mmCIF file of C-alpha atoms in Angstrom:
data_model
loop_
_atom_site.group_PDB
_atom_site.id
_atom_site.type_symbol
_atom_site.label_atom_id
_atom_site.label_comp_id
_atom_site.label_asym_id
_atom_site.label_seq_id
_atom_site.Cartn_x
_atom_site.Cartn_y
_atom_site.Cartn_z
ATOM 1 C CA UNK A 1 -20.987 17.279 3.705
ATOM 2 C CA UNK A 2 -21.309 13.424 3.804
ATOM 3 C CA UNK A 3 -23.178 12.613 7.595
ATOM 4 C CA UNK A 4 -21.011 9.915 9.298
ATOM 5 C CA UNK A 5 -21.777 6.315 8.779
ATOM 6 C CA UNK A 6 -23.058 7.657 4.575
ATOM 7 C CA UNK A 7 -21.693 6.189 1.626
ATOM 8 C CA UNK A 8 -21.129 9.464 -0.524
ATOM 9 C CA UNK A 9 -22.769 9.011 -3.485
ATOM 10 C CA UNK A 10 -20.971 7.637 -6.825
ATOM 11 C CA UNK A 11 -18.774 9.619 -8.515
ATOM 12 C CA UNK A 12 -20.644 12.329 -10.653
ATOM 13 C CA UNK A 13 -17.765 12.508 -13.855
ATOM 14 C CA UNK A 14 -18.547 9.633 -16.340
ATOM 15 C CA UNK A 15 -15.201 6.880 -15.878
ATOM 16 C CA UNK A 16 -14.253 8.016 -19.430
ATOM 17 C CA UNK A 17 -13.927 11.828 -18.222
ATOM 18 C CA UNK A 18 -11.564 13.011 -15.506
ATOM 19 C CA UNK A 19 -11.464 13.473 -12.258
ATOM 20 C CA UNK A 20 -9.407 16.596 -9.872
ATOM 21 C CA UNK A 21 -6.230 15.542 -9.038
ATOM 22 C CA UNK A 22 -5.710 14.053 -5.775
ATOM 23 C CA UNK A 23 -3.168 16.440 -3.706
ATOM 24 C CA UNK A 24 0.313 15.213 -4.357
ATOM 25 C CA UNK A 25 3.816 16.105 -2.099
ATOM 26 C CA UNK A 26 7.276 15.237 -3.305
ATOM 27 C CA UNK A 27 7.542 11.350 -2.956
ATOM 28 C CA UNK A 28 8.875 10.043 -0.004
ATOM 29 C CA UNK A 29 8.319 13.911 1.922
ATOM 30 C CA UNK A 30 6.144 12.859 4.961
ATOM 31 C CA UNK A 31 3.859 16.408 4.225
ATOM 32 C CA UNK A 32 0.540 14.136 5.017
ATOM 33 C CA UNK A 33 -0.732 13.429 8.193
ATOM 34 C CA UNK A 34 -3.868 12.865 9.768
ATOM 35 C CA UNK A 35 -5.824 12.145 13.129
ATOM 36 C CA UNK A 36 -5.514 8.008 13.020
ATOM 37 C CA UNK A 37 -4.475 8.010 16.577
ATOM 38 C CA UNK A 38 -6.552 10.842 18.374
ATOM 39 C CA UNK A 39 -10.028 9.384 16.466
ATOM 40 C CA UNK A 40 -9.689 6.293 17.971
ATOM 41 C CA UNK A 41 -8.871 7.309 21.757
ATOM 42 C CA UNK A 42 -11.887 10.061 21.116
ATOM 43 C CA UNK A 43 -14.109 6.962 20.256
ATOM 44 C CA UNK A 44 -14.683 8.757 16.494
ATOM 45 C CA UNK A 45 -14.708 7.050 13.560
ATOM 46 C CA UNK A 46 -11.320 6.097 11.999
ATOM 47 C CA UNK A 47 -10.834 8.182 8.739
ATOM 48 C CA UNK A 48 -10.564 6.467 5.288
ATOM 49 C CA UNK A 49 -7.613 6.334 2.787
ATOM 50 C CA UNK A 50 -6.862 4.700 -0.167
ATOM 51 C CA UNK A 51 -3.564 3.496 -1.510
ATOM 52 C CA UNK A 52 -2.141 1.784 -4.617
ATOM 53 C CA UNK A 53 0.879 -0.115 -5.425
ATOM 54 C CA UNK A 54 2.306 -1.875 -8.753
ATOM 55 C CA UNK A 55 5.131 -4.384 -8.028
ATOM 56 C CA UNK A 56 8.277 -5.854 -10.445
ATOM 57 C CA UNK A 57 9.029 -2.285 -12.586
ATOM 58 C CA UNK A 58 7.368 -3.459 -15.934
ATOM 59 C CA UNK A 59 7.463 -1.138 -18.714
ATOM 60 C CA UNK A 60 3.797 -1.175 -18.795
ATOM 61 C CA UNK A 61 3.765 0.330 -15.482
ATOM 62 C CA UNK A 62 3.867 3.597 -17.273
ATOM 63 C CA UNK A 63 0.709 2.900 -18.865
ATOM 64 C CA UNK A 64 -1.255 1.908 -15.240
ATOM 65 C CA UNK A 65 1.041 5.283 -13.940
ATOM 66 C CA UNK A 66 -1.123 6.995 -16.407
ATOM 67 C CA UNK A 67 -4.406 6.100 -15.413
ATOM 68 C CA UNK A 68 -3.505 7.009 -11.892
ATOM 69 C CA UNK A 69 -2.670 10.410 -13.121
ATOM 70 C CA UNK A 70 -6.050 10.226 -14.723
ATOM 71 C CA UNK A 71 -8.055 9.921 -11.901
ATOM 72 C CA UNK A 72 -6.442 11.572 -8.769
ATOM 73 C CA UNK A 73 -5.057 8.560 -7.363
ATOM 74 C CA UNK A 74 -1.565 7.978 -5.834
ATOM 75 C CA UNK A 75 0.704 5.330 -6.286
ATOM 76 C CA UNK A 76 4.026 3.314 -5.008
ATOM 77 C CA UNK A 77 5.791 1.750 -7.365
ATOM 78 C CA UNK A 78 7.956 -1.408 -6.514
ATOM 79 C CA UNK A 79 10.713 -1.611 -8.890
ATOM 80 C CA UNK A 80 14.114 -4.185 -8.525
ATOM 81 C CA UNK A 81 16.873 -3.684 -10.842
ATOM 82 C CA UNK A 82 16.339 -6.544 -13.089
ATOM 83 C CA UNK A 83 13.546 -9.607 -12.975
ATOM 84 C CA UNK A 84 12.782 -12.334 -15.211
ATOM 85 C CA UNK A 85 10.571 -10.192 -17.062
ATOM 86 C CA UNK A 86 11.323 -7.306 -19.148
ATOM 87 C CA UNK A 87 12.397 -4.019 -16.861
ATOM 88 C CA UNK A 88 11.680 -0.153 -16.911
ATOM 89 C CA UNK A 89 14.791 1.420 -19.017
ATOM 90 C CA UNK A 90 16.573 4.124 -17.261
ATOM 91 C CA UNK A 91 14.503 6.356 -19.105
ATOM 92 C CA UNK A 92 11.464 5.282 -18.376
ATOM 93 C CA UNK A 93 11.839 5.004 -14.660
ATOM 94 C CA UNK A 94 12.864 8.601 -14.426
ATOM 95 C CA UNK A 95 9.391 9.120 -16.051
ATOM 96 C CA UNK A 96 7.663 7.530 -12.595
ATOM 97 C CA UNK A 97 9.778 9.545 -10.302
ATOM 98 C CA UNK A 98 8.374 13.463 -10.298
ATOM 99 C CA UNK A 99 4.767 11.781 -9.301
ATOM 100 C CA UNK A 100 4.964 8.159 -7.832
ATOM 101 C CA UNK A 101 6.778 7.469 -5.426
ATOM 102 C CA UNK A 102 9.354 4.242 -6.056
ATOM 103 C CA UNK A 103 9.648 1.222 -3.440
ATOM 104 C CA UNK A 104 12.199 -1.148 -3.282
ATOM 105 C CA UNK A 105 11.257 -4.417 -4.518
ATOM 106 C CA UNK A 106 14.856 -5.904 -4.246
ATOM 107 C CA UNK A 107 17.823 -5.690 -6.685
ATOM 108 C CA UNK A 108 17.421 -9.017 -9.016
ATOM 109 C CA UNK A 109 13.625 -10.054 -7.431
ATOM 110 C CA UNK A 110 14.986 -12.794 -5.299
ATOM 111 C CA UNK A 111 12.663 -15.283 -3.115
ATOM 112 C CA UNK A 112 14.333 -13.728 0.448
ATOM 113 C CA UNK A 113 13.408 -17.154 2.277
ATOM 114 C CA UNK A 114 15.307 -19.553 -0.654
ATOM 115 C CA UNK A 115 18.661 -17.159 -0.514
ATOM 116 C CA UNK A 116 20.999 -17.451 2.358
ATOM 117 C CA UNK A 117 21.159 -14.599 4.848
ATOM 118 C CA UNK A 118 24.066 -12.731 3.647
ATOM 119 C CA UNK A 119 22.199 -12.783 -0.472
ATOM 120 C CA UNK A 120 18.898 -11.805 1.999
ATOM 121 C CA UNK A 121 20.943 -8.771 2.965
ATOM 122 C CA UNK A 122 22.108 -7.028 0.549
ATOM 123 C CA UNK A 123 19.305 -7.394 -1.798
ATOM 124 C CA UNK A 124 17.434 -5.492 0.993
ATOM 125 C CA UNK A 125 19.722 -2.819 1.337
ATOM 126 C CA UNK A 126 21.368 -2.336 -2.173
ATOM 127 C CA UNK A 127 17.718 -2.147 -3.220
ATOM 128 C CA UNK A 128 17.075 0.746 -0.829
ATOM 129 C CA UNK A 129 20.834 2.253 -2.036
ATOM 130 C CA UNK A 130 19.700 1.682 -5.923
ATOM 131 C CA UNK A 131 16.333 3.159 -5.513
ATOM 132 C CA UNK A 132 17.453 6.362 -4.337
ATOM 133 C CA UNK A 133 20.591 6.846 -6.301
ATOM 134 C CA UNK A 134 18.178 6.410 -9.091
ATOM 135 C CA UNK A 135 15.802 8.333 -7.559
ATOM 136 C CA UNK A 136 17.319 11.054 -5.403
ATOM 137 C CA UNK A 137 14.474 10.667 -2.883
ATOM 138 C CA UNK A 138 14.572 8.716 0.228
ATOM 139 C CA UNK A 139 13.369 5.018 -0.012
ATOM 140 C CA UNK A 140 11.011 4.799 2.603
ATOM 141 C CA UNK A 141 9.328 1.198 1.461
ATOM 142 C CA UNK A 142 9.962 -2.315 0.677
ATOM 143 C CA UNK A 143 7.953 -4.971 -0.957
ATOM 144 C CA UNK A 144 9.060 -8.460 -1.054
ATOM 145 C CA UNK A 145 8.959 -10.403 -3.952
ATOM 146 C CA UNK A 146 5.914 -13.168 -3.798
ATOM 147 C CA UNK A 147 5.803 -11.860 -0.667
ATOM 148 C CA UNK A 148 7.664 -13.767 1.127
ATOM 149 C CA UNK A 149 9.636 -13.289 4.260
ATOM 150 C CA UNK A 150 10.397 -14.494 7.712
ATOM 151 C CA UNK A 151 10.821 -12.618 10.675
ATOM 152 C CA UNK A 152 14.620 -12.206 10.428
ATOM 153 C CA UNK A 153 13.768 -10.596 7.363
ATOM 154 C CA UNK A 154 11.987 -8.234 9.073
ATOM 155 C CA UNK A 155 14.874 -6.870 11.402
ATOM 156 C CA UNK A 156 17.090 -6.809 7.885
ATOM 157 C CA UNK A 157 15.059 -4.054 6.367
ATOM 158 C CA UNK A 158 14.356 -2.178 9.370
ATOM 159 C CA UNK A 159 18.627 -1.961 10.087
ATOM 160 C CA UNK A 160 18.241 -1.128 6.280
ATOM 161 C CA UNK A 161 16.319 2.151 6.858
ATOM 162 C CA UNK A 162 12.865 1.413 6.082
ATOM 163 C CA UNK A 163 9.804 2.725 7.150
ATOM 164 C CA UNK A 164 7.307 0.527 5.723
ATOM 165 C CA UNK A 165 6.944 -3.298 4.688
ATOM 166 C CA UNK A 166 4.372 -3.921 2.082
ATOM 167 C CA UNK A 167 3.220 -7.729 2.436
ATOM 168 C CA UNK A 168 0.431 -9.835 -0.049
ATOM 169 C CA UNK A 169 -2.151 -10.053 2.675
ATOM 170 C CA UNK A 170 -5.423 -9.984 0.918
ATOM 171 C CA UNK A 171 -8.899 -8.509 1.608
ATOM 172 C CA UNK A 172 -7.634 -6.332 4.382
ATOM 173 C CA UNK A 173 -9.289 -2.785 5.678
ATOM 174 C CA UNK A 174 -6.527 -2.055 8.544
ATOM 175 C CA UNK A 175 -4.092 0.554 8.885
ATOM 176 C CA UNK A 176 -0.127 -0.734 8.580
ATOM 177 C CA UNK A 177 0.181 -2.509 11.581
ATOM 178 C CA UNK A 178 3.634 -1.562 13.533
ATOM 179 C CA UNK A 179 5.970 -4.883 14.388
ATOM 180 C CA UNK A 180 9.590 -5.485 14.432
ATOM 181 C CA UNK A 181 9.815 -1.595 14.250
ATOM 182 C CA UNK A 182 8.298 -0.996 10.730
ATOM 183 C CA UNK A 183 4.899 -0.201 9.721
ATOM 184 C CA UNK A 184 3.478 -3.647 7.910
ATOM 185 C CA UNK A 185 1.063 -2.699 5.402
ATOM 186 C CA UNK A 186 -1.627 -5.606 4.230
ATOM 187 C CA UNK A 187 -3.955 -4.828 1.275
ATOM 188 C CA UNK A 188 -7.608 -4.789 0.463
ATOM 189 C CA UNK A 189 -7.836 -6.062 -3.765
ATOM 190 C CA UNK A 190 -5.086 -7.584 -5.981
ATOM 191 C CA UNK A 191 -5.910 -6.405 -9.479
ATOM 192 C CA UNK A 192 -6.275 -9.957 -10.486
ATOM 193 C CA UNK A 193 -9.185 -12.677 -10.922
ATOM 194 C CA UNK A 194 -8.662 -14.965 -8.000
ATOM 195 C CA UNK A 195 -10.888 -17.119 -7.330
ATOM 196 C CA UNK A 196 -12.707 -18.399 -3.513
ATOM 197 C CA UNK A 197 -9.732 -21.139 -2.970
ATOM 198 C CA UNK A 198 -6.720 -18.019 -3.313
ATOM 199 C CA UNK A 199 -8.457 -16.437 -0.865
ATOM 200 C CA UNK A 200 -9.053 -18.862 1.531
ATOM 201 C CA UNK A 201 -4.965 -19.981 1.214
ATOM 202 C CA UNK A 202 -4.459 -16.333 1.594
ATOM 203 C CA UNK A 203 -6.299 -15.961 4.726
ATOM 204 C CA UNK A 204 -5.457 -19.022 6.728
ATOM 205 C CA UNK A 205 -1.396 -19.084 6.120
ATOM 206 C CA UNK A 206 -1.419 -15.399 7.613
ATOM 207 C CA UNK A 207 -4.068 -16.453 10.210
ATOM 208 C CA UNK A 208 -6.146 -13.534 9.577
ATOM 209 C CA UNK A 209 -9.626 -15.001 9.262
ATOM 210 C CA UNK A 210 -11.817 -12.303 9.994
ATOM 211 C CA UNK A 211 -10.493 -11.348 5.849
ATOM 212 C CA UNK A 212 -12.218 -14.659 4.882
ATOM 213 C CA UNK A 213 -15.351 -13.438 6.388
ATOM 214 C CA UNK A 214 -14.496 -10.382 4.326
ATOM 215 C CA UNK A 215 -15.156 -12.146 1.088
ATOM 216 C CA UNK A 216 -18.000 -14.017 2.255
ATOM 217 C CA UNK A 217 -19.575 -10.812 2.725
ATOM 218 C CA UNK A 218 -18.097 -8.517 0.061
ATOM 219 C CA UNK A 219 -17.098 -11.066 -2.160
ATOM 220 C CA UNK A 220 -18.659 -14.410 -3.948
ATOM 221 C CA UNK A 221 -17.710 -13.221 -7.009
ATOM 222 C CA UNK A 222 -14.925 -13.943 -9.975
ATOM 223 C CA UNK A 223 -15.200 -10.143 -10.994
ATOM 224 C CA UNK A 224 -12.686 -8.643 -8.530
ATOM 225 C CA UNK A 225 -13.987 -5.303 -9.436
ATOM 226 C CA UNK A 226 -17.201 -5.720 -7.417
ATOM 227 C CA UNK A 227 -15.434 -6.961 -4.577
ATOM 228 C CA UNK A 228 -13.448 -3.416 -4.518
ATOM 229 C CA UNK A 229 -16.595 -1.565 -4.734
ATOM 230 C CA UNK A 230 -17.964 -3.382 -1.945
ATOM 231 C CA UNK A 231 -15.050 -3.165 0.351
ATOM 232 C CA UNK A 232 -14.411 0.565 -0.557
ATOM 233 C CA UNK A 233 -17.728 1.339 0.251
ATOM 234 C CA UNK A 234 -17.358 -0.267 3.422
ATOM 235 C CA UNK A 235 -14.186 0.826 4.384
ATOM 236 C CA UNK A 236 -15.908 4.749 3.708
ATOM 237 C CA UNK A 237 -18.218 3.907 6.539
ATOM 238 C CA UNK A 238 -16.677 2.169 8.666
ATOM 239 C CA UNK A 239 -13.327 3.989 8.133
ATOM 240 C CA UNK A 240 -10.172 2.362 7.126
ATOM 241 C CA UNK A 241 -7.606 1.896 4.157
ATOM 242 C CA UNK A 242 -8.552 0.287 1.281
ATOM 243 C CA UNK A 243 -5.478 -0.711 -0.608
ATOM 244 C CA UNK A 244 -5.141 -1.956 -4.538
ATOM 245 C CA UNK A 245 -2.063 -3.726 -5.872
ATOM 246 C CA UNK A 246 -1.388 -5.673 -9.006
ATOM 247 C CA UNK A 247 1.152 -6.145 -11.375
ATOM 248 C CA UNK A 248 0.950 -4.351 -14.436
ATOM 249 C CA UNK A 249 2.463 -7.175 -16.774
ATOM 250 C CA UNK A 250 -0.241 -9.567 -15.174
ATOM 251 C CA UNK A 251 -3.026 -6.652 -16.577
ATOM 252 C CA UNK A 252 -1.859 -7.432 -19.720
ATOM 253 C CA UNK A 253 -1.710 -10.966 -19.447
ATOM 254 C CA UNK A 254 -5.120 -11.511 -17.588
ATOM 255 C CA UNK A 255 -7.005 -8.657 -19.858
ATOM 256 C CA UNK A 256 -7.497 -6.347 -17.237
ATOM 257 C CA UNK A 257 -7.105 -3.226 -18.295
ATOM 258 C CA UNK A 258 -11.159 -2.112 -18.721
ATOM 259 C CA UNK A 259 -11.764 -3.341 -15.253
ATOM 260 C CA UNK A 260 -8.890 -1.425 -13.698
ATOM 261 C CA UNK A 261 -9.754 1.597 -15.311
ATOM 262 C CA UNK A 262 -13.440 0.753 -14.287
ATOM 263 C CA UNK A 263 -11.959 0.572 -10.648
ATOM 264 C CA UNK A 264 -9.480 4.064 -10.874
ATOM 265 C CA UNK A 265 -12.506 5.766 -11.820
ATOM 266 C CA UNK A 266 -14.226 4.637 -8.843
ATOM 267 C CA UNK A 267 -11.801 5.287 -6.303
ATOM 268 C CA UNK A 268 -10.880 9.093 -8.509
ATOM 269 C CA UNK A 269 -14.830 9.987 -7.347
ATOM 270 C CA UNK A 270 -14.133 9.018 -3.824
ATOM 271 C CA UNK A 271 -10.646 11.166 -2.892
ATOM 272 C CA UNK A 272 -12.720 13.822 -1.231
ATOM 273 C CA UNK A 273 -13.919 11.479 1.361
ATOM 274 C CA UNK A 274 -11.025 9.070 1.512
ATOM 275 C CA UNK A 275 -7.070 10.930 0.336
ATOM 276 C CA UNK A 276 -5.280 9.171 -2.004
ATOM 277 C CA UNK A 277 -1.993 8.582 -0.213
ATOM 278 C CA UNK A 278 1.504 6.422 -1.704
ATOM 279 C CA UNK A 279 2.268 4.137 0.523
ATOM 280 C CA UNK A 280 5.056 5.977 2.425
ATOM 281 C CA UNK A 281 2.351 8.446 3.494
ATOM 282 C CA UNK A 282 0.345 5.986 4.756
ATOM 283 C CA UNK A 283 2.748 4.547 6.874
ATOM 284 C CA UNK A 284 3.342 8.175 8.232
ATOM 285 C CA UNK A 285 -0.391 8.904 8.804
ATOM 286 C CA UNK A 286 -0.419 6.247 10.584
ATOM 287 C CA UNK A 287 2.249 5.875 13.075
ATOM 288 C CA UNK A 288 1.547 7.523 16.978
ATOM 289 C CA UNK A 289 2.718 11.168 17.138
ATOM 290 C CA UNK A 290 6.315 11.729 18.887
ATOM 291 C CA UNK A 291 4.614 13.307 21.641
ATOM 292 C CA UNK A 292 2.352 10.104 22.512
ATOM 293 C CA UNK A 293 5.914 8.345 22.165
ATOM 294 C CA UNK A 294 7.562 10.797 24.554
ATOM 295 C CA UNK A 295 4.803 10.662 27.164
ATOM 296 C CA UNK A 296 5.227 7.250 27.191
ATOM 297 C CA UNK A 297 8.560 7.300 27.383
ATOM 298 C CA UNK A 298 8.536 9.540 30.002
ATOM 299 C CA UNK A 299 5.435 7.983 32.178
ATOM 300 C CA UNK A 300 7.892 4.887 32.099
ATOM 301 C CA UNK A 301 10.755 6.873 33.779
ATOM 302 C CA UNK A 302 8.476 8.235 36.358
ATOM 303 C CA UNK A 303 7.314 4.641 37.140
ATOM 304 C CA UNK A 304 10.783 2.929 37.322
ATOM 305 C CA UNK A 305 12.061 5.653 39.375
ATOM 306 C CA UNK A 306 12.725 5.300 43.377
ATOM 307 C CA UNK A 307 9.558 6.060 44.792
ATOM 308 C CA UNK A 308 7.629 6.749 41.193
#
């Protein structure tokens, strides 16, 4: 057993060998939970999880899909119908479902703050409709395209049925944060060589400085790679979610592929101290039990009550 506040050591299996499997539930079945909101009102440390997610349904999804299998590690998928760039097939999509779970990503990848309201809509929630008839599992998560979105957006696909809202915040260690009634999700490490001025845009348009600071620290460096061994390491001992996304397409484009494989293989040696989760699970993990909600609910009666 790893003593609180101790990095485990690095994984033992060489990155070109395997790693056990991460424990995996139907996609979409909330069968995950954990302690979130009980270790921080008992002052304990908050535990760690780690989360991937792969956005715009490229056929070489299936090949990133397969290093996740590799090396324990779970992973949402957010596919549209149809981008600018060459799609899934039918065929290959159905080879994601039994072990990924799929997000909605939109049906044509639309900009949802350059399309008028009505467009806005239904891409939202004929996403959501084409995901699971594809699917035949409950959507539970939505990623918008370039991430962009405005706060009607927000009550759109929350009236659509989602759960979970998966934004392009970088260099982030927090749990999905709950507003507008969905669980917002930011993320740690884009799988992508950004350099210190992406970062700094990244951080200041979201007003979330204390990420900056996160690079100063854990960053200062072109290889993101290092950066996610930094941050993972911290977010172990500090507790936290430490969340990859990328673009497989972008991989290809960018040579990436060593360096996300060098990554997997990092994160496969840590799932013993830190569950690989898909996004959906994370949002479930980390929302406040119904009975918090009902005590609440109920202290609130007793207040507004004649002499309460």
């Amino acid at each position: 057993m790893v003593a609180a506040g101790t990095v485990p050591p690095a994984p033992a299996a060489p990155c070109g060998g395997s790693h056990r499997p991460a424990a995996r539930t139907r996609p979409g079945e909330p069968a995950i939970t954990g302690p979130i909101v009980r270790s921080r009102r008992e002052g304990m440390k908050s535990p760690t999880y780690i989360t991937t997610s792969w956005d715009d349904g490229h056929p070489m999804d299936l090949r990133v899909a397969a290093l996740l299998a590799k090396y324990g590690i779970a992973g949402t998928f957010y596919v549209p119908a149809s981008t600018g760039l060459e799609t899934m097939s039918a065929a290959q999509f159905r080879e994601l479902i039994p072990d990924f779970e799929i997000g909605a990503h939109t049906l044509h990848h639309v900009d949802l703050t350059g399309v008028s309201d009505r467009t806005a809509w239904q891409e939202i929630a004929d996403s959501k409709a084409w995901v699971e008839d594809n699917t035949g599992v409950s959507c539970a998560c939505f990623c918008p395209p370039r991430g962009r979105y405005e706060s009607l957006h927000l009550d759109m696909i929350r009236n659509a049925g989602y759960l979970g809202l998966r934004s392009v915040e970088l260099l982030s260690l927090d749990f999905p944060r709950r507003q507008a009634g969905l669980m917002l999700m930011p993320t740690t490490v884009q799988a992508f060589p950004h350099r210190f001025l992406a970062f700094a845009k990244n951080s200041i348009k979201r007003k979330v400085l204390p990420n900056l600071w996160r690079y100063i620290i854990h960053g200062r460096a072109t290889e993101w790679p290092v950066m996610a061994e930094s941050l993972l390491r911290h977010a172990i001992t500090r507790g936290g979610v430490f969340h990859l996304w990328g673009h497989s397409w972008e991989l290809q484009d960018a040579v990436q592929w060593q360096r996300l494989k060098d990554v997997l293989c990092l994160l496969g040696g840590f799932v013993r101290h830190a569950p690989a989760l898909t996004n959906g699970q994370l949002c479930r993990v980390s929302m406040p039990p119904v009975t918090t909600v009902l005590d609440h609910s109920a202290q609130a009666a007793k207040t507004a009550a004649p002499g309460g």
